Amino acid sequence: MKKKVLVTGGTGYIGSHTAVELIKEGFEVIIIDDLSNSQAEVLNGIEKISGVRPEFVQFNLCEEDKLTAFFEKHRDIDSIIHFAASKAVGESVEKPLLYYKNNVLSLVLLLEAMKKYNISNIVFSSSCTVYGQPDKLPVTEATPFKPAESPYGNTKQIGEEILRDTCKVNKDIQAISLRYFNPVGAHDSALIGELPNGVPANLVPFITQTAAGIRQQLMVFGNDYSTPDGSAMRDYIHVVDLAVAHVIALKRLIDKKQKNNYEFFNLGTGKGLTVLQLIQVFEKVNNLKLNYKVVDRRAGDVEKIYADTTLANKELGWETKLGVEEMMRSAWKWQQQLATKKV
Ligand code: UD1
């Protein structure tokens, strides 16, 4: 029988790509999403690619009565991949309680439900933001956390601590936190991709919207960092490589291959790229010129961060397959598709 996986936030950017990879690997997917930052039409894209339309239930995980009713009805759920969360760093500074509620309370309620309904496995969306600006690069999983720069970052640190403490005393629960670096790009079919709400805060959607003429000009935040060209450096990872890593992590839990019942892994390519380098690749692979200008640094940005991926490579047997050209090509293809249809 197919194993049934609950994907919270499954209509979102990373969730939808992961749903596709799960279905491809023979899992049954059921999605909970409150559609606060995604659209139900994303299910059409998942269905077109995979041939299967996942079951979908719309509510916010903090609605405890609905969550209970959901698990009462779906007694056959084997595992959870928990993406549902708010993720805009700037907004989290303005609305900290929204972030603590959506990101922290939802995790607590899910873990309580896991205990009550005997669900053992959870993969958690974490972020390289837990490291802040590390003293040494690349960052390994042993790199200590720095005080969080934003409530959003704090919710990811707290989320990991909740999992660690819970796993310590509940040996039946097995968890893996995946610390994403900067996910970009889209599924090669251009049927799913990133769908930012309003003005994008992240770099790549802003680049593609500028190239499409939706935004007039991209602002490059800072050129006085200590990097080869002065712009900030990140480790960009193709969203499909990231999605595949979730399936591998989930199988590790199902197959009981963990070294202990709480583990965490960096997911990046291990290569740092500056904002200006990324723009150059975008221009080159898509044969166009981007209108951009350098402005002041953005508050709260770290200068440079990239992953040491040795642990994920070794323990998960996972490595990235898609390079930055593919990231930039697929991001642009997705943006062009968006212009021609309502998603
Ligand atoms: C941030 C968080 C990350 C989080 C993600 C979710 C940190 C260190 N990282 O990623 O954990 O998961 O948001 O949204 O808090 N840039 C421009 N112009 C723009 C937009 C961005 O130059 O219009 C630059 C930024 O200054 C940065 C790089 O592009 O150097 C990447 O920015 P972005 O895509 O927003 O991601 P992070 O800030 O790295």
Short mmCIF file of N, CA, C and O in Angstrom, two decimals, residues 36-39 87-88 91 194-202 204-210 214-215 335 338:
data_model
loop_
_atom_site.label_atom_id
_atom_site.label_comp_id
_atom_site.label_asym_id
_atom_site.label_seq_id
_atom_site.Cartn_x
_atom_site.Cartn_y
_atom_site.Cartn_z
N SER A 36 -2.58 31.27 2.44
CA SER A 36 -2.25 32.65 2.78
C SER A 36 -1.14 33.18 1.87
O SER A 36 -1.01 34.38 1.68
N ASN A 37 -0.35 32.26 1.30
CA ASN A 37 0.72 32.72 0.41
C ASN A 37 0.85 31.78 -0.79
O ASN A 37 1.95 31.56 -1.31
N SER A 38 -0.28 31.20 -1.18
CA SER A 38 -0.26 30.32 -2.37
C SER A 38 -1.68 30.21 -2.90
O SER A 38 -2.62 30.75 -2.31
N GLN A 39 -1.83 29.51 -4.02
CA GLN A 39 -3.15 29.43 -4.66
C GLN A 39 -3.52 27.98 -4.89
O GLN A 39 -2.66 27.15 -5.22
N LYS A 87 7.21 33.42 5.91
CA LYS A 87 8.66 33.43 5.61
C LYS A 87 9.25 34.76 5.17
O LYS A 87 10.38 34.81 4.68
N ALA A 88 8.50 35.85 5.36
CA ALA A 88 9.06 37.14 4.94
C ALA A 88 9.77 37.79 6.12
O ALA A 88 9.14 38.13 7.14
N GLU A 91 8.50 41.34 7.12
CA GLU A 91 7.16 41.29 7.72
C GLU A 91 7.23 40.75 9.15
O GLU A 91 6.48 41.18 10.02
N GLU A 194 7.73 29.62 -8.22
CA GLU A 194 7.52 30.53 -7.08
C GLU A 194 6.46 31.57 -7.46
O GLU A 194 6.54 32.18 -8.52
N LEU A 195 5.51 31.77 -6.56
CA LEU A 195 4.42 32.72 -6.82
C LEU A 195 4.38 33.76 -5.73
O LEU A 195 3.58 33.66 -4.80
N PRO A 196 5.23 34.78 -5.79
CA PRO A 196 5.26 35.72 -4.68
C PRO A 196 3.98 36.55 -4.61
O PRO A 196 3.37 36.86 -5.64
N ASN A 197 3.60 36.87 -3.40
CA ASN A 197 2.43 37.70 -3.14
C ASN A 197 2.86 39.16 -3.21
O ASN A 197 3.68 39.59 -2.42
N GLY A 198 2.36 39.94 -4.15
CA GLY A 198 2.73 41.36 -4.21
C GLY A 198 4.17 41.55 -4.65
O GLY A 198 4.70 40.77 -5.44
N VAL A 199 4.81 42.59 -4.11
CA VAL A 199 6.19 42.89 -4.51
C VAL A 199 7.12 41.85 -3.88
O VAL A 199 7.14 41.69 -2.67
N PRO A 200 7.90 41.15 -4.71
CA PRO A 200 8.76 40.10 -4.13
C PRO A 200 9.85 40.69 -3.22
O PRO A 200 10.42 41.72 -3.54
N ALA A 201 10.10 40.01 -2.12
CA ALA A 201 11.18 40.43 -1.23
C ALA A 201 12.46 39.69 -1.61
O ALA A 201 13.56 40.15 -1.32
N ASN A 202 12.32 38.54 -2.25
CA ASN A 202 13.48 37.71 -2.57
C ASN A 202 14.06 38.09 -3.93
O ASN A 202 13.37 38.62 -4.80
N VAL A 204 15.44 36.38 -6.70
CA VAL A 204 15.17 35.82 -8.04
C VAL A 204 13.80 36.21 -8.59
O VAL A 204 13.71 36.62 -9.75
N PRO A 205 12.71 36.14 -7.79
CA PRO A 205 11.45 36.64 -8.34
C PRO A 205 11.52 38.11 -8.73
O PRO A 205 10.89 38.53 -9.71
N PHE A 206 12.32 38.88 -8.00
CA PHE A 206 12.45 40.30 -8.38
C PHE A 206 13.20 40.43 -9.71
O PHE A 206 12.84 41.25 -10.56
N ILE A 207 14.21 39.59 -9.88
CA ILE A 207 14.94 39.61 -11.17
C ILE A 207 13.99 39.26 -12.31
O ILE A 207 13.92 39.96 -13.32
N THR A 208 13.24 38.17 -12.17
CA THR A 208 12.40 37.71 -13.29
C THR A 208 11.27 38.71 -13.56
O THR A 208 10.93 38.96 -14.71
N GLN A 209 10.73 39.30 -12.50
CA GLN A 209 9.66 40.28 -12.72
C GLN A 209 10.20 41.56 -13.37
O GLN A 209 9.50 42.21 -14.13
N THR A 210 11.44 41.88 -13.06
CA THR A 210 12.05 43.05 -13.71
C THR A 210 12.28 42.74 -15.19
O THR A 210 11.95 43.56 -16.07
N ILE A 214 7.47 43.82 -15.21
CA ILE A 214 6.49 44.06 -14.14
C ILE A 214 7.08 45.04 -13.12
O ILE A 214 6.38 45.88 -12.56
N ARG A 215 8.36 44.93 -12.89
CA ARG A 215 9.09 45.89 -12.05
C ARG A 215 10.03 46.66 -12.97
O ARG A 215 10.59 46.09 -13.92
N GLN A 335 8.54 32.39 -15.23
CA GLN A 335 8.02 33.77 -15.28
C GLN A 335 7.30 34.02 -16.61
O GLN A 335 6.24 34.65 -16.65
N LEU A 338 3.97 32.39 -16.62
CA LEU A 338 3.03 33.12 -15.78
C LEU A 338 2.34 34.24 -16.55
O LEU A 338 1.18 34.53 -16.33
#
